[in-house]
PDB file of C-alpha atoms in Angstrom:
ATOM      1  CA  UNK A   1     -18.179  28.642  -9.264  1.00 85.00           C
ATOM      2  CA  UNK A   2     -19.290  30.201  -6.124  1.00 90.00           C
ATOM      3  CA  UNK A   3     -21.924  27.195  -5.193  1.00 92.00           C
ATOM      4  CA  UNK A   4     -18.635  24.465  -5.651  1.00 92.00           C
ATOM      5  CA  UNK A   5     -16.934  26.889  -3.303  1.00 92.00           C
ATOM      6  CA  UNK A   6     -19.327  26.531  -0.901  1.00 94.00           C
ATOM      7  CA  UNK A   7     -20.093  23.120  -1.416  1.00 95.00           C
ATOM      8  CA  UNK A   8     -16.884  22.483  -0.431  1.00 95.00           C
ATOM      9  CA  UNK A   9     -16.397  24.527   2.734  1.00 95.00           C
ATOM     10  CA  UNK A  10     -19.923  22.688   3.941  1.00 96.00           C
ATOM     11  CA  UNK A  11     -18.255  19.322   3.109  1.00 96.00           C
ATOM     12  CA  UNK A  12     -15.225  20.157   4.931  1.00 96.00           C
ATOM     13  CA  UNK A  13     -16.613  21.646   7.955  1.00 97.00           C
ATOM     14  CA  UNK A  14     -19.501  18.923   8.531  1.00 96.00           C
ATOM     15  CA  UNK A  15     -16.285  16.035   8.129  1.00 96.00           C
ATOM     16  CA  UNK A  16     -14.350  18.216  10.472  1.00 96.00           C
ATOM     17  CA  UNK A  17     -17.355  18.189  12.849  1.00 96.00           C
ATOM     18  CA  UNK A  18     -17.888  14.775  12.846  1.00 95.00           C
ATOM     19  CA  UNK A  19     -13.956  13.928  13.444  1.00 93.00           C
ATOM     20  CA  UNK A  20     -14.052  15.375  16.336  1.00 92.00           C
ATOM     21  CA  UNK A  21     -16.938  14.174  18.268  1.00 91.00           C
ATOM     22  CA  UNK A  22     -15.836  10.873  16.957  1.00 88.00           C
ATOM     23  CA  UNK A  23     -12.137  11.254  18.294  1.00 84.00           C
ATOM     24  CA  UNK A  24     -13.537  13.372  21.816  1.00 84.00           C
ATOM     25  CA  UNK A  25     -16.726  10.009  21.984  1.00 84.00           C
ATOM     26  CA  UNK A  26     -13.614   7.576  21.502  1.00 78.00           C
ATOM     27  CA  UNK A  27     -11.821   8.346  24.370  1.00 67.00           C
ATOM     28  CA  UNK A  28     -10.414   4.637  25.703  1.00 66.00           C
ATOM     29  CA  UNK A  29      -7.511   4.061  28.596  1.00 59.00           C
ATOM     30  CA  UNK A  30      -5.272   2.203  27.961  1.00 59.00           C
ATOM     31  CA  UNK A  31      -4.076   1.863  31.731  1.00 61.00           C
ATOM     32  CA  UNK A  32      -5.740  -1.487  32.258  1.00 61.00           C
ATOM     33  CA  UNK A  33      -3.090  -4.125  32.094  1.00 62.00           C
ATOM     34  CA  UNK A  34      -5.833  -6.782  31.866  1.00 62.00           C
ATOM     35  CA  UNK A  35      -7.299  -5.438  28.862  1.00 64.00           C
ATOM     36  CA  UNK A  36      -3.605  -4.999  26.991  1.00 64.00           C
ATOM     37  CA  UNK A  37      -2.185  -8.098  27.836  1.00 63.00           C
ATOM     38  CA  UNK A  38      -3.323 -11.236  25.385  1.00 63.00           C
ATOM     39  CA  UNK A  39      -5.367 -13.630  27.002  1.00 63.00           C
ATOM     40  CA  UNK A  40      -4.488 -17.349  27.784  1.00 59.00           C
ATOM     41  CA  UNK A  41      -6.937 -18.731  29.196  1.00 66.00           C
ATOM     42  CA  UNK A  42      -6.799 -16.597  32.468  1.00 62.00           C
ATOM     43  CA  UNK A  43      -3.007 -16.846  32.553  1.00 64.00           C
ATOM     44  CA  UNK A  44      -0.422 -14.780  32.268  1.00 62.00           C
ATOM     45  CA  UNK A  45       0.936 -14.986  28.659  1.00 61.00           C
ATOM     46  CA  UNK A  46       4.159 -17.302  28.695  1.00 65.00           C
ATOM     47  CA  UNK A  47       5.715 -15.840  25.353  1.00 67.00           C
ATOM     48  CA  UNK A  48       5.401 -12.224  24.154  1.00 65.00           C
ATOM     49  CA  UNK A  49       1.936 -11.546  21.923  1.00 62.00           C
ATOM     50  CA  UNK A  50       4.515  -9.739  19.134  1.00 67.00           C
ATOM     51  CA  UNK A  51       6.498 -11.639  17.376  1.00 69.00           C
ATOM     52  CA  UNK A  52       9.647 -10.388  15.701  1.00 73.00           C
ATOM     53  CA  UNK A  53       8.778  -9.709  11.797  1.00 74.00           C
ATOM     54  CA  UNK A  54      10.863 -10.531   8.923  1.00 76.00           C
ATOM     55  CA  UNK A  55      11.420  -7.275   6.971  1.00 78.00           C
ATOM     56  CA  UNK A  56      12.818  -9.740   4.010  1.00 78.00           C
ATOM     57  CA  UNK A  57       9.093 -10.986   4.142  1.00 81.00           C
ATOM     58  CA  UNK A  58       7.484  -7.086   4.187  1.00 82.00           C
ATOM     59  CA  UNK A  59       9.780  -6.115   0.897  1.00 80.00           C
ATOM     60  CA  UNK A  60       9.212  -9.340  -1.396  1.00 81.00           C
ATOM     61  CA  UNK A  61       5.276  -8.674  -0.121  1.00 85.00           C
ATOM     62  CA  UNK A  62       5.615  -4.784  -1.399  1.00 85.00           C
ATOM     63  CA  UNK A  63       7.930  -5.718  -4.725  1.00 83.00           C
ATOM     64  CA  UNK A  64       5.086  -8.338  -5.439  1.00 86.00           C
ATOM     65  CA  UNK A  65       2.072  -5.704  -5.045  1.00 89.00           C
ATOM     66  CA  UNK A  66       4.008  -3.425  -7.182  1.00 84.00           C
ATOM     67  CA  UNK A  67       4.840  -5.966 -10.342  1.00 81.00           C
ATOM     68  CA  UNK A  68       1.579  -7.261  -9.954  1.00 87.00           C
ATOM     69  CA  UNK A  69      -0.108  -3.696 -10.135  1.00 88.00           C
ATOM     70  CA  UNK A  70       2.633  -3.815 -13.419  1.00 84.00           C
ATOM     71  CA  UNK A  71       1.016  -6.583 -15.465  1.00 85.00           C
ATOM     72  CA  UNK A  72      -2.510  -5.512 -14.608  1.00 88.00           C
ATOM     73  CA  UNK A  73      -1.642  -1.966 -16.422  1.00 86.00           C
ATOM     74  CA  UNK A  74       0.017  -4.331 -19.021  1.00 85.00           C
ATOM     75  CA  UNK A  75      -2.570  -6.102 -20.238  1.00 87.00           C
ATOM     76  CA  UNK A  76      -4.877  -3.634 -21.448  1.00 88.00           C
ATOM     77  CA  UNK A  77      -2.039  -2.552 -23.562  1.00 86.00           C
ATOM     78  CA  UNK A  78      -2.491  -5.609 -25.521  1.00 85.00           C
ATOM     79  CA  UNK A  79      -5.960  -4.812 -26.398  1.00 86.00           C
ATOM     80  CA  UNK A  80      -5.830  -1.289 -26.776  1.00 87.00           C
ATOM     81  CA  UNK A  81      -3.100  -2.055 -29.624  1.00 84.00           C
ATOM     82  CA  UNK A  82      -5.358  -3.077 -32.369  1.00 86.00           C
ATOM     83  CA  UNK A  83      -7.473   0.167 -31.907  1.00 88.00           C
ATOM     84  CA  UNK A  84      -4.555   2.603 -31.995  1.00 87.00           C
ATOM     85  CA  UNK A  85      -1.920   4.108 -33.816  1.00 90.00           C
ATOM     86  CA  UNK A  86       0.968   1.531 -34.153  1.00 89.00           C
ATOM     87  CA  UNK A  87       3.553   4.155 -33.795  1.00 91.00           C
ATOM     88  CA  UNK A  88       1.898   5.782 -30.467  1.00 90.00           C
ATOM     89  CA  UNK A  89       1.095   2.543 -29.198  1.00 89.00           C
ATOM     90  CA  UNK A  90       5.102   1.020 -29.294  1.00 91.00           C
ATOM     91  CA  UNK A  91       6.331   4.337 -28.038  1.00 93.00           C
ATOM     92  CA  UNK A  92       4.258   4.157 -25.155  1.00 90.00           C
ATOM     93  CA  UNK A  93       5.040   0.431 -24.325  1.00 89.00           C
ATOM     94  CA  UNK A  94       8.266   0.647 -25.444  1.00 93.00           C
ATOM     95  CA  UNK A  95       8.557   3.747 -22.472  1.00 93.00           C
ATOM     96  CA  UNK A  96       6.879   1.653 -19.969  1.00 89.00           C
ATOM     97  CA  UNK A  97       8.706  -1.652 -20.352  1.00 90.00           C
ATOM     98  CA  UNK A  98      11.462   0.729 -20.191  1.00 93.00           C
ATOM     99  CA  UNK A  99      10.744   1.955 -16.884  1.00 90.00           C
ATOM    100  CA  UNK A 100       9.658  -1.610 -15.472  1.00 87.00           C
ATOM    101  CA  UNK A 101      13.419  -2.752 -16.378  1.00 89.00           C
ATOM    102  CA  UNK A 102      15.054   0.056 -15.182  1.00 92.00           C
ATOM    103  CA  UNK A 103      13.143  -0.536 -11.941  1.00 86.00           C
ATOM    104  CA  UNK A 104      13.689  -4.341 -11.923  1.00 85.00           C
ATOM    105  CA  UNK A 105      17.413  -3.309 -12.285  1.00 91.00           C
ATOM    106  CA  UNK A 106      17.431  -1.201  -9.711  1.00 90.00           C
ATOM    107  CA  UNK A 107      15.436  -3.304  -7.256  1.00 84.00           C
ATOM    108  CA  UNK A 108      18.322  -6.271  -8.516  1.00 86.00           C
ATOM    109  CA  UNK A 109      21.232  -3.878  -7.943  1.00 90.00           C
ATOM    110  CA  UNK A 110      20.479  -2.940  -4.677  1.00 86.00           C
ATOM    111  CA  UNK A 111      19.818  -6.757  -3.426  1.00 81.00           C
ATOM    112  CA  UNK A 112      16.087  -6.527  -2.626  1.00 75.00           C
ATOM    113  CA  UNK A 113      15.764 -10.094  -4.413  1.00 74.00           C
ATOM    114  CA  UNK A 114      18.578 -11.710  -2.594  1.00 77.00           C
ATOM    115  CA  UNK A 115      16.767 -13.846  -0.170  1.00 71.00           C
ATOM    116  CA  UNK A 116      19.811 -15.398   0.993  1.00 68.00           C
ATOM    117  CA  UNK A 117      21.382 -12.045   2.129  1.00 55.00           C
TER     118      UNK A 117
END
């Protein structure tokens, strides 16, 4: 138990170390107006580099990632069912579908699938 303990410590203290000479060695300015502004071909920009971002677009992105993450712990399910109990195995998914719809209902409810809004 001791050794982990130590282990440890030595694994914390050499990543510590080495944040901080990386963070002091990376030292940049960022006074230079040259180096912040895009470049156009030696011109001033005309147009801002930043465009304005949808948030619409950021949400349907996130609510995608997170159904998607859904039917990937989903499909084992499928397999796993001839190798289990029957009863454990439709409590389970019966739970999880559960909270997918209550989730779905939710995300309905509070309009993050209205694209029109």
């Amino acid at each position: 138990m001791m050794m982990i303990a130590i282990t440890t410590f030595l694994i914390l203290m050499i990543t510590t170390i080495l944040m901080t000479i990386a963070n002091i060695l990376s030292k940049k300015t960022f006074m230079d107006r040259e180096k912040n502004s895009p470049f156009e071909c030696g011109f001033d920009p005309f147009n801002s580099a930043r465009l304005p971002f949808s948030i619409q677009f950021f949400l349907i992105a996130v609510i995608f990632l997170i159904f998607d993450v859904e039917i990937a712990l989903l499909m084992p399910m499928i397999i796993i069912m001839k190798m289990s109990n029957l009863t454990s195995w439709m409590l389970v998914s019966f739970f999880f579908i559960t909270i997918l719809l209550i989730g779905l209902y939710h995300e309905w409810n509070q309009g993050a699938l209205n694209w029109a809004s």
